[in-house]
Amino acid sequence: MGFTTKRYKAISSLSNQVDSILHSRQRTNFAPDKEGELALLSSEIYKMTMRLQEQTELLQKEKSHLSSSIADISHQIRTPLTSIRMLVPRLGRKELQPEQRSEYIREIVSLLTRIEWLIAALLKIAQLESGVVAFEQTPIKVKELIQKSLAPLEILLEIKDIALEITIADNVCFKGDFFWSMEAIGNILKNCLEHIPENGAVKITASENPLYTEIIISDTGSGIAIEDLPHLFERFYKGKNSGPGNMGIGLALSRMIISRQNGTIKAQNSNPYGAEFHIRFYKGAV
């Protein structure tokens, strides 16, 4: 009779705890039964409870992050749109000089380009986060990858008179997705060029060994502030030396692409000055 009463109390306690799990919004301190024939069931429910609570907390964090990201995106797009809204009425002024009108038009085109790039980058990030992107695993020649990644930046190189030094053997390669890798490398190169003064230089080298293929991109710019190094690849993070056009998203996108191709990226300051990016694509599990 005592044993039956004890078992009944254990079942009742277990039932109450499960009911608390189902209806409570707060974390539940579940106490599993350590003895008797209910121990196994109690243990399994305990593990399930811990897993559910962890998932709930993770979803809450993701929800909070999503809300914050949407607010950041809204701010990023609102800023150039506000500038365009202020510039457009000025174009209608009769007394406006042709030179000033041309300057306003160039500024509007530049702002629209920023918005277009931002939206495209955010869509790519959304694709990566949703898991719908299937990365190809084909041999990529690094020299060709660098040349294709530099193509959209030729005008910027010419305007700032940047010296470019590329030292890459023809046979250096890795397995990955050429299109997405070009996006990642292009964003890193763009970041370097934006922080280099006129008549600066960019150096790109690459090497391969049995473990990984490494690409090193260095510049003669202002370098990276020490306090910025831990946050450089965070989304929407703007460093101490960021320009007004920097949106804090290019390097975050690059890291996402590289990491999803069994790679790593690290930033550091060069000696005596400038920034340096080390990208590695591993041939096995990192």
PDB file of C-alpha atoms in Angstrom:
ATOM      1  CA  MET A   1       0.000   0.000   0.000  1.00  0.00           C
ATOM      2  CA  GLY A   2       2.895   2.304   0.921  1.00  0.00           C
ATOM      3  CA  PHE A   3       4.660   1.487  -2.337  1.00  0.00           C
ATOM      4  CA  THR A   4       1.489   2.247  -4.331  1.00  0.00           C
ATOM      5  CA  THR A   5       1.044   5.542  -2.522  1.00  0.00           C
ATOM      6  CA  LYS A   6       4.677   6.437  -3.167  1.00  0.00           C
ATOM      7  CA  ARG A   7       4.368   5.609  -6.853  1.00  0.00           C
ATOM      8  CA  TYR A   8       1.119   7.556  -7.088  1.00  0.00           C
ATOM      9  CA  LYS A   9       2.777  10.601  -5.526  1.00  0.00           C
ATOM     10  CA  ALA A  10       5.715  10.278  -7.937  1.00  0.00           C
ATOM     11  CA  ILE A  11       3.373  10.087 -10.925  1.00  0.00           C
ATOM     12  CA  SER A  12       1.342  13.006  -9.609  1.00  0.00           C
ATOM     13  CA  SER A  13       4.488  15.071  -9.098  1.00  0.00           C
ATOM     14  CA  LEU A  14       5.699  14.197 -12.582  1.00  0.00           C
ATOM     15  CA  SER A  15       2.311  15.139 -14.039  1.00  0.00           C
ATOM     16  CA  ASN A  16       2.340  18.491 -12.238  1.00  0.00           C
ATOM     17  CA  GLN A  17       5.821  19.272 -13.490  1.00  0.00           C
ATOM     18  CA  VAL A  18       4.892  18.413 -17.106  1.00  0.00           C
ATOM     19  CA  ASP A  19       1.787  20.589 -16.766  1.00  0.00           C
ATOM     20  CA  SER A  20       3.979  23.421 -15.482  1.00  0.00           C
ATOM     21  CA  ILE A  21       6.281  22.994 -18.484  1.00  0.00           C
ATOM     22  CA  LEU A  22       3.350  23.186 -20.903  1.00  0.00           C
ATOM     23  CA  HIS A  23       1.729  26.263 -19.405  1.00  0.00           C
ATOM     24  CA  SER A  24       4.510  28.267 -17.792  1.00  0.00           C
ATOM     25  CA  ARG A  25       6.303  31.000 -19.714  1.00  0.00           C
ATOM     26  CA  GLN A  26       9.182  31.040 -17.280  1.00  0.00           C
ATOM     27  CA  ARG A  27      12.077  28.617 -17.046  1.00  0.00           C
ATOM     28  CA  THR A  28      11.088  25.568 -15.024  1.00  0.00           C
ATOM     29  CA  ASN A  29      13.427  23.905 -12.529  1.00  0.00           C
ATOM     30  CA  PHE A  30      12.512  20.326 -13.364  1.00  0.00           C
ATOM     31  CA  ALA A  31      13.565  17.793 -10.712  1.00  0.00           C
ATOM     32  CA  PRO A  32      13.869  14.293 -12.244  1.00  0.00           C
ATOM     33  CA  ASP A  33      13.018  11.232 -10.193  1.00  0.00           C
ATOM     34  CA  LYS A  34      16.268   9.470  -9.291  1.00  0.00           C
ATOM     35  CA  GLU A  35      14.889   6.172  -7.970  1.00  0.00           C
ATOM     36  CA  GLY A  36      12.236   3.633  -8.804  1.00  0.00           C
ATOM     37  CA  GLU A  37      10.678   2.426 -12.031  1.00  0.00           C
ATOM     38  CA  LEU A  38       9.765   5.996 -13.073  1.00  0.00           C
ATOM     39  CA  ALA A  39      13.410   7.050 -13.111  1.00  0.00           C
ATOM     40  CA  LEU A  40      13.925   6.347 -16.843  1.00  0.00           C
ATOM     41  CA  LEU A  41      10.757   8.156 -17.901  1.00  0.00           C
ATOM     42  CA  SER A  42      11.538  11.033 -15.553  1.00  0.00           C
ATOM     43  CA  SER A  43      15.088  11.270 -16.932  1.00  0.00           C
ATOM     44  CA  GLU A  44      13.882  11.390 -20.556  1.00  0.00           C
ATOM     45  CA  ILE A  45      11.302  14.061 -19.760  1.00  0.00           C
ATOM     46  CA  TYR A  46      13.984  16.033 -17.943  1.00  0.00           C
ATOM     47  CA  LYS A  47      16.304  15.946 -20.984  1.00  0.00           C
ATOM     48  CA  MET A  48      13.427  16.887 -23.276  1.00  0.00           C
ATOM     49  CA  THR A  49      12.527  19.768 -20.946  1.00  0.00           C
ATOM     50  CA  MET A  50      16.057  21.127 -20.942  1.00  0.00           C
ATOM     51  CA  ARG A  51      16.188  20.922 -24.725  1.00  0.00           C
ATOM     52  CA  LEU A  52      12.850  22.708 -25.118  1.00  0.00           C
ATOM     53  CA  GLN A  53      13.877  25.451 -22.727  1.00  0.00           C
ATOM     54  CA  GLU A  54      17.160  25.943 -24.583  1.00  0.00           C
ATOM     55  CA  GLN A  55      15.312  26.125 -27.916  1.00  0.00           C
ATOM     56  CA  THR A  56      12.819  28.620 -26.483  1.00  0.00           C
ATOM     57  CA  GLU A  57      15.602  30.860 -25.205  1.00  0.00           C
ATOM     58  CA  LEU A  58      17.422  30.584 -28.544  1.00  0.00           C
ATOM     59  CA  LEU A  59      14.277  31.559 -30.451  1.00  0.00           C
ATOM     60  CA  GLN A  60      13.777  34.541 -28.150  1.00  0.00           C
ATOM     61  CA  LYS A  61      17.353  35.670 -28.828  1.00  0.00           C
ATOM     62  CA  GLU A  62      16.886  35.216 -32.586  1.00  0.00           C
ATOM     63  CA  LYS A  63      13.618  37.166 -32.436  1.00  0.00           C
ATOM     64  CA  SER A  64      15.364  39.972 -30.588  1.00  0.00           C
ATOM     65  CA  HIS A  65      18.257  39.907 -33.075  1.00  0.00           C
ATOM     66  CA  LEU A  66      15.844  39.974 -36.020  1.00  0.00           C
ATOM     67  CA  SER A  67      13.991  42.926 -34.552  1.00  0.00           C
ATOM     68  CA  SER A  68      17.269  44.768 -34.018  1.00  0.00           C
ATOM     69  CA  SER A  69      18.449  43.906 -37.535  1.00  0.00           C
ATOM     70  CA  ILE A  70      15.231  45.189 -39.101  1.00  0.00           C
ATOM     71  CA  ALA A  71      15.622  48.456 -37.189  1.00  0.00           C
ATOM     72  CA  ASP A  72      19.226  48.754 -38.394  1.00  0.00           C
ATOM     73  CA  ILE A  73      18.238  47.991 -41.995  1.00  0.00           C
ATOM     74  CA  SER A  74      15.464  50.576 -41.825  1.00  0.00           C
ATOM     75  CA  HIS A  75      17.927  53.170 -40.562  1.00  0.00           C
ATOM     76  CA  GLN A  76      20.503  52.266 -43.215  1.00  0.00           C
ATOM     77  CA  ILE A  77      17.999  52.739 -46.039  1.00  0.00           C
ATOM     78  CA  ARG A  78      16.274  55.766 -44.504  1.00  0.00           C
ATOM     79  CA  THR A  79      19.488  57.836 -44.385  1.00  0.00           C
ATOM     80  CA  PRO A  80      20.220  57.891 -48.154  1.00  0.00           C
ATOM     81  CA  LEU A  81      16.500  58.175 -48.949  1.00  0.00           C
ATOM     82  CA  THR A  82      16.268  61.281 -46.761  1.00  0.00           C
ATOM     83  CA  SER A  83      19.223  62.795 -48.612  1.00  0.00           C
ATOM     84  CA  ILE A  84      17.587  62.057 -51.974  1.00  0.00           C
ATOM     85  CA  ARG A  85      14.342  63.614 -50.772  1.00  0.00           C
ATOM     86  CA  MET A  86      16.220  66.808 -49.930  1.00  0.00           C
ATOM     87  CA  LEU A  87      18.159  66.906 -53.206  1.00  0.00           C
ATOM     88  CA  VAL A  88      15.328  66.245 -55.677  1.00  0.00           C
ATOM     89  CA  PRO A  89      13.400  69.529 -55.022  1.00  0.00           C
ATOM     90  CA  ARG A  90      16.599  71.499 -55.602  1.00  0.00           C
ATOM     91  CA  LEU A  91      16.799  70.185 -59.153  1.00  0.00           C
ATOM     92  CA  GLY A  92      13.584  72.062 -59.962  1.00  0.00           C
ATOM     93  CA  ARG A  93      14.963  75.490 -59.090  1.00  0.00           C
ATOM     94  CA  LYS A  94      15.130  77.759 -62.144  1.00  0.00           C
ATOM     95  CA  GLU A  95      18.129  79.686 -60.851  1.00  0.00           C
ATOM     96  CA  LEU A  96      20.190  76.496 -60.425  1.00  0.00           C
ATOM     97  CA  GLN A  97      23.462  76.559 -62.352  1.00  0.00           C
ATOM     98  CA  PRO A  98      24.240  73.634 -64.727  1.00  0.00           C
ATOM     99  CA  GLU A  99      27.335  72.691 -62.710  1.00  0.00           C
ATOM    100  CA  GLN A 100      25.336  72.533 -59.480  1.00  0.00           C
ATOM    101  CA  ARG A 101      22.573  70.544 -61.168  1.00  0.00           C
ATOM    102  CA  SER A 102      25.118  68.002 -62.413  1.00  0.00           C
ATOM    103  CA  GLU A 103      26.580  67.740 -58.926  1.00  0.00           C
ATOM    104  CA  TYR A 104      23.147  67.064 -57.420  1.00  0.00           C
ATOM    105  CA  ILE A 105      22.441  64.402 -60.041  1.00  0.00           C
ATOM    106  CA  ARG A 106      25.776  62.679 -59.370  1.00  0.00           C
ATOM    107  CA  GLU A 107      25.012  62.683 -55.636  1.00  0.00           C
ATOM    108  CA  ILE A 108      21.545  61.190 -56.182  1.00  0.00           C
ATOM    109  CA  VAL A 109      22.961  58.464 -58.435  1.00  0.00           C
ATOM    110  CA  SER A 110      25.576  57.678 -55.790  1.00  0.00           C
ATOM    111  CA  LEU A 111      22.909  57.422 -53.078  1.00  0.00           C
ATOM    112  CA  LEU A 112      20.733  55.174 -55.249  1.00  0.00           C
ATOM    113  CA  THR A 113      23.745  52.948 -55.883  1.00  0.00           C
ATOM    114  CA  ARG A 114      24.304  52.661 -52.126  1.00  0.00           C
ATOM    115  CA  ILE A 115      20.672  51.665 -51.579  1.00  0.00           C
ATOM    116  CA  GLU A 116      20.828  49.136 -54.421  1.00  0.00           C
ATOM    117  CA  TRP A 117      24.006  47.584 -53.028  1.00  0.00           C
ATOM    118  CA  LEU A 118      22.593  47.457 -49.507  1.00  0.00           C
ATOM    119  CA  ILE A 119      19.390  45.728 -50.594  1.00  0.00           C
ATOM    120  CA  ALA A 120      21.340  43.225 -52.718  1.00  0.00           C
ATOM    121  CA  ALA A 121      23.692  42.448 -49.817  1.00  0.00           C
ATOM    122  CA  LEU A 122      20.806  41.990 -47.387  1.00  0.00           C
ATOM    123  CA  LEU A 123      19.054  39.631 -49.802  1.00  0.00           C
ATOM    124  CA  LYS A 124      22.234  37.569 -50.060  1.00  0.00           C
ATOM    125  CA  ILE A 125      22.520  37.423 -46.269  1.00  0.00           C
ATOM    126  CA  ALA A 126      18.868  36.345 -46.043  1.00  0.00           C
ATOM    127  CA  GLN A 127      19.566  33.568 -48.560  1.00  0.00           C
ATOM    128  CA  LEU A 128      22.535  32.348 -46.549  1.00  0.00           C
ATOM    129  CA  GLU A 129      20.717  32.469 -43.213  1.00  0.00           C
ATOM    130  CA  SER A 130      17.667  30.638 -44.583  1.00  0.00           C
ATOM    131  CA  GLY A 131      19.871  27.766 -45.744  1.00  0.00           C
ATOM    132  CA  VAL A 132      18.542  27.808 -49.317  1.00  0.00           C
ATOM    133  CA  VAL A 133      21.995  28.391 -50.841  1.00  0.00           C
ATOM    134  CA  ALA A 134      23.694  25.249 -52.111  1.00  0.00           C
ATOM    135  CA  PHE A 135      27.382  26.026 -52.510  1.00  0.00           C
ATOM    136  CA  GLU A 136      29.137  24.359 -55.417  1.00  0.00           C
ATOM    137  CA  GLN A 137      32.303  22.403 -54.760  1.00  0.00           C
ATOM    138  CA  THR A 138      34.331  22.932 -57.901  1.00  0.00           C
ATOM    139  CA  PRO A 139      38.065  23.713 -58.294  1.00  0.00           C
ATOM    140  CA  ILE A 140      38.655  27.479 -58.205  1.00  0.00           C
ATOM    141  CA  LYS A 141      41.900  28.993 -59.457  1.00  0.00           C
ATOM    142  CA  VAL A 142      42.738  31.754 -56.997  1.00  0.00           C
ATOM    143  CA  LYS A 143      44.468  33.942 -59.579  1.00  0.00           C
ATOM    144  CA  GLU A 144      41.352  33.976 -61.748  1.00  0.00           C
ATOM    145  CA  LEU A 145      39.153  34.578 -58.696  1.00  0.00           C
ATOM    146  CA  ILE A 146      41.185  37.646 -57.710  1.00  0.00           C
ATOM    147  CA  GLN A 147      41.124  39.053 -61.247  1.00  0.00           C
ATOM    148  CA  LYS A 148      37.340  38.668 -61.503  1.00  0.00           C
ATOM    149  CA  SER A 149      36.843  40.160 -58.037  1.00  0.00           C
ATOM    150  CA  LEU A 150      38.944  43.204 -58.966  1.00  0.00           C
ATOM    151  CA  ALA A 151      37.097  43.900 -62.233  1.00  0.00           C
ATOM    152  CA  PRO A 152      34.258  46.011 -60.697  1.00  0.00           C
ATOM    153  CA  LEU A 153      36.862  48.029 -58.755  1.00  0.00           C
ATOM    154  CA  GLU A 154      39.047  49.071 -61.685  1.00  0.00           C
ATOM    155  CA  ILE A 155      37.642  52.610 -61.798  1.00  0.00           C
ATOM    156  CA  LEU A 156      38.280  53.121 -58.072  1.00  0.00           C
ATOM    157  CA  LEU A 157      41.827  51.799 -58.503  1.00  0.00           C
ATOM    158  CA  GLU A 158      42.415  54.234 -61.333  1.00  0.00           C
ATOM    159  CA  ILE A 159      40.854  57.257 -59.631  1.00  0.00           C
ATOM    160  CA  LYS A 160      42.938  56.794 -56.467  1.00  0.00           C
ATOM    161  CA  ASP A 161      46.014  55.685 -58.433  1.00  0.00           C
ATOM    162  CA  ILE A 162      46.392  52.551 -56.327  1.00  0.00           C
ATOM    163  CA  ALA A 163      49.401  50.340 -57.022  1.00  0.00           C
ATOM    164  CA  LEU A 164      48.373  46.684 -57.271  1.00  0.00           C
ATOM    165  CA  GLU A 165      50.759  43.792 -56.633  1.00  0.00           C
ATOM    166  CA  ILE A 166      49.507  40.229 -57.189  1.00  0.00           C
ATOM    167  CA  THR A 167      51.763  37.264 -56.469  1.00  0.00           C
ATOM    168  CA  ILE A 168      49.820  34.058 -57.106  1.00  0.00           C
ATOM    169  CA  ALA A 169      50.981  30.923 -58.910  1.00  0.00           C
ATOM    170  CA  ASP A 170      48.677  29.619 -61.643  1.00  0.00           C
ATOM    171  CA  ASN A 171      48.160  26.258 -59.904  1.00  0.00           C
ATOM    172  CA  VAL A 172      46.989  27.608 -56.514  1.00  0.00           C
ATOM    173  CA  CYS A 173      43.360  26.620 -56.050  1.00  0.00           C
ATOM    174  CA  PHE A 174      40.667  25.412 -53.644  1.00  0.00           C
ATOM    175  CA  LYS A 175      37.251  23.787 -53.925  1.00  0.00           C
ATOM    176  CA  GLY A 176      34.281  26.093 -53.533  1.00  0.00           C
ATOM    177  CA  ASP A 177      31.638  28.201 -55.219  1.00  0.00           C
ATOM    178  CA  PHE A 178      33.183  30.706 -57.659  1.00  0.00           C
ATOM    179  CA  PHE A 179      30.284  33.195 -57.648  1.00  0.00           C
ATOM    180  CA  TRP A 180      29.940  33.395 -53.859  1.00  0.00           C
ATOM    181  CA  SER A 181      33.719  33.401 -53.347  1.00  0.00           C
ATOM    182  CA  MET A 182      33.993  36.328 -55.756  1.00  0.00           C
ATOM    183  CA  GLU A 183      31.384  38.182 -53.689  1.00  0.00           C
ATOM    184  CA  ALA A 184      33.364  37.583 -50.484  1.00  0.00           C
ATOM    185  CA  ILE A 185      36.765  38.554 -51.908  1.00  0.00           C
ATOM    186  CA  GLY A 186      35.270  41.545 -53.738  1.00  0.00           C
ATOM    187  CA  ASN A 187      33.836  42.958 -50.504  1.00  0.00           C
ATOM    188  CA  ILE A 188      37.203  42.627 -48.755  1.00  0.00           C
ATOM    189  CA  LEU A 189      39.024  44.330 -51.628  1.00  0.00           C
ATOM    190  CA  LYS A 190      36.422  47.102 -51.721  1.00  0.00           C
ATOM    191  CA  ASN A 191      36.887  47.661 -47.999  1.00  0.00           C
ATOM    192  CA  CYS A 192      40.653  47.951 -48.450  1.00  0.00           C
ATOM    193  CA  LEU A 193      40.394  50.407 -51.340  1.00  0.00           C
ATOM    194  CA  GLU A 194      37.981  52.629 -49.430  1.00  0.00           C
ATOM    195  CA  HIS A 195      40.495  53.014 -46.592  1.00  0.00           C
ATOM    196  CA  ILE A 196      43.566  53.646 -48.745  1.00  0.00           C
ATOM    197  CA  PRO A 197      44.658  57.214 -49.507  1.00  0.00           C
ATOM    198  CA  GLU A 198      45.581  58.229 -53.037  1.00  0.00           C
ATOM    199  CA  ASN A 199      48.801  56.674 -54.378  1.00  0.00           C
ATOM    200  CA  GLY A 200      48.470  53.833 -51.890  1.00  0.00           C
ATOM    201  CA  ALA A 201      49.028  50.137 -52.589  1.00  0.00           C
ATOM    202  CA  VAL A 202      47.319  46.761 -52.284  1.00  0.00           C
ATOM    203  CA  LYS A 203      49.230  43.501 -52.171  1.00  0.00           C
ATOM    204  CA  ILE A 204      47.596  40.117 -52.782  1.00  0.00           C
ATOM    205  CA  THR A 205      49.355  36.797 -52.314  1.00  0.00           C
ATOM    206  CA  ALA A 206      48.145  33.205 -52.199  1.00  0.00           C
ATOM    207  CA  SER A 207      49.650  29.843 -51.347  1.00  0.00           C
ATOM    208  CA  GLU A 208      48.529  26.247 -51.000  1.00  0.00           C
ATOM    209  CA  ASN A 209      49.584  23.381 -48.747  1.00  0.00           C
ATOM    210  CA  PRO A 210      48.114  19.953 -47.894  1.00  0.00           C
ATOM    211  CA  LEU A 211      45.840  21.488 -45.214  1.00  0.00           C
ATOM    212  CA  TYR A 212      44.494  24.695 -46.755  1.00  0.00           C
ATOM    213  CA  THR A 213      44.718  27.390 -49.414  1.00  0.00           C
ATOM    214  CA  GLU A 214      45.480  30.846 -48.004  1.00  0.00           C
ATOM    215  CA  ILE A 215      44.849  34.260 -49.551  1.00  0.00           C
ATOM    216  CA  ILE A 216      46.435  37.326 -47.935  1.00  0.00           C
ATOM    217  CA  ILE A 217      45.221  40.820 -48.845  1.00  0.00           C
ATOM    218  CA  SER A 218      47.107  43.771 -47.360  1.00  0.00           C
ATOM    219  CA  ASP A 219      46.922  47.514 -47.925  1.00  0.00           C
ATOM    220  CA  THR A 220      48.758  50.711 -47.021  1.00  0.00           C
ATOM    221  CA  GLY A 221      45.737  52.384 -45.466  1.00  0.00           C
ATOM    222  CA  SER A 222      45.159  53.717 -41.969  1.00  0.00           C
ATOM    223  CA  GLY A 223      44.865  50.244 -40.461  1.00  0.00           C
ATOM    224  CA  ILE A 224      42.277  48.960 -38.003  1.00  0.00           C
ATOM    225  CA  ALA A 225      41.703  50.494 -34.586  1.00  0.00           C
ATOM    226  CA  ILE A 226      42.511  48.007 -31.818  1.00  0.00           C
ATOM    227  CA  GLU A 227      39.017  48.351 -30.324  1.00  0.00           C
ATOM    228  CA  ASP A 228      37.462  47.547 -33.714  1.00  0.00           C
ATOM    229  CA  LEU A 229      39.313  44.273 -34.376  1.00  0.00           C
ATOM    230  CA  PRO A 230      36.996  42.013 -32.300  1.00  0.00           C
ATOM    231  CA  HIS A 231      33.889  43.462 -34.006  1.00  0.00           C
ATOM    232  CA  LEU A 232      35.095  43.985 -37.573  1.00  0.00           C
ATOM    233  CA  PHE A 233      32.978  41.188 -39.075  1.00  0.00           C
ATOM    234  CA  GLU A 234      29.812  41.941 -37.115  1.00  0.00           C
ATOM    235  CA  ARG A 235      26.799  43.052 -39.124  1.00  0.00           C
ATOM    236  CA  PHE A 236      26.196  46.830 -39.175  1.00  0.00           C
ATOM    237  CA  TYR A 237      29.336  47.484 -37.155  1.00  0.00           C
ATOM    238  CA  LYS A 238      31.108  50.684 -38.169  1.00  0.00           C
ATOM    239  CA  GLY A 239      34.666  51.084 -37.034  1.00  0.00           C
ATOM    240  CA  LYS A 240      36.513  54.144 -35.853  1.00  0.00           C
ATOM    241  CA  ASN A 241      37.922  54.867 -39.310  1.00  0.00           C
ATOM    242  CA  SER A 242      34.729  54.091 -41.265  1.00  0.00           C
ATOM    243  CA  GLY A 243      33.706  56.597 -43.895  1.00  0.00           C
ATOM    244  CA  PRO A 244      30.202  58.088 -44.201  1.00  0.00           C
ATOM    245  CA  GLY A 245      29.338  55.652 -46.996  1.00  0.00           C
ATOM    246  CA  ASN A 246      30.279  52.563 -45.006  1.00  0.00           C
ATOM    247  CA  MET A 247      27.239  50.417 -44.165  1.00  0.00           C
ATOM    248  CA  GLY A 248      28.937  47.838 -41.964  1.00  0.00           C
ATOM    249  CA  ILE A 249      27.667  44.854 -43.923  1.00  0.00           C
ATOM    250  CA  GLY A 250      30.235  43.891 -46.572  1.00  0.00           C
ATOM    251  CA  LEU A 251      32.730  42.198 -44.262  1.00  0.00           C
ATOM    252  CA  ALA A 252      29.926  40.426 -42.361  1.00  0.00           C
ATOM    253  CA  LEU A 253      28.687  38.975 -45.641  1.00  0.00           C
ATOM    254  CA  SER A 254      32.231  37.937 -46.590  1.00  0.00           C
ATOM    255  CA  ARG A 255      32.695  36.019 -43.340  1.00  0.00           C
ATOM    256  CA  MET A 256      29.359  34.217 -43.790  1.00  0.00           C
ATOM    257  CA  ILE A 257      30.319  33.103 -47.306  1.00  0.00           C
ATOM    258  CA  ILE A 258      33.831  32.026 -46.341  1.00  0.00           C
ATOM    259  CA  SER A 259      32.748  30.129 -43.212  1.00  0.00           C
ATOM    260  CA  ARG A 260      30.120  28.214 -45.200  1.00  0.00           C
ATOM    261  CA  GLN A 261      32.873  27.002 -47.500  1.00  0.00           C
ATOM    262  CA  ASN A 262      34.944  25.471 -44.720  1.00  0.00           C
ATOM    263  CA  GLY A 263      37.000  28.628 -44.434  1.00  0.00           C
ATOM    264  CA  THR A 264      38.136  31.224 -41.938  1.00  0.00           C
ATOM    265  CA  ILE A 265      38.974  34.927 -42.161  1.00  0.00           C
ATOM    266  CA  LYS A 266      41.112  36.964 -39.794  1.00  0.00           C
ATOM    267  CA  ALA A 267      41.987  40.668 -39.824  1.00  0.00           C
ATOM    268  CA  GLN A 268      45.053  42.291 -38.313  1.00  0.00           C
ATOM    269  CA  ASN A 269      47.244  45.340 -38.695  1.00  0.00           C
ATOM    270  CA  SER A 270      50.268  45.226 -40.954  1.00  0.00           C
ATOM    271  CA  ASN A 271      53.723  46.340 -39.977  1.00  0.00           C
ATOM    272  CA  PRO A 272      54.441  49.277 -40.122  1.00  0.00           C
ATOM    273  CA  TYR A 273      50.907  50.332 -41.186  1.00  0.00           C
ATOM    274  CA  GLY A 274      47.799  49.243 -43.059  1.00  0.00           C
ATOM    275  CA  ALA A 275      45.327  46.378 -42.714  1.00  0.00           C
ATOM    276  CA  GLU A 276      45.806  42.716 -43.537  1.00  0.00           C
ATOM    277  CA  PHE A 277      43.209  40.009 -44.187  1.00  0.00           C
ATOM    278  CA  HIS A 278      44.058  36.293 -44.003  1.00  0.00           C
ATOM    279  CA  ILE A 279      41.546  33.977 -45.705  1.00  0.00           C
ATOM    280  CA  ARG A 280      41.947  30.218 -45.493  1.00  0.00           C
ATOM    281  CA  PHE A 281      39.931  27.537 -47.269  1.00  0.00           C
ATOM    282  CA  TYR A 282      40.534  24.206 -45.575  1.00  0.00           C
ATOM    283  CA  LYS A 283      40.627  20.871 -47.390  1.00  0.00           C
ATOM    284  CA  GLY A 284      39.215  19.019 -44.384  1.00  0.00           C
ATOM    285  CA  ALA A 285      37.046  19.809 -41.381  1.00  0.00           C
ATOM    286  CA  VAL A 286      38.118  22.960 -39.569  1.00  0.00           C
TER     287      VAL A 286
END
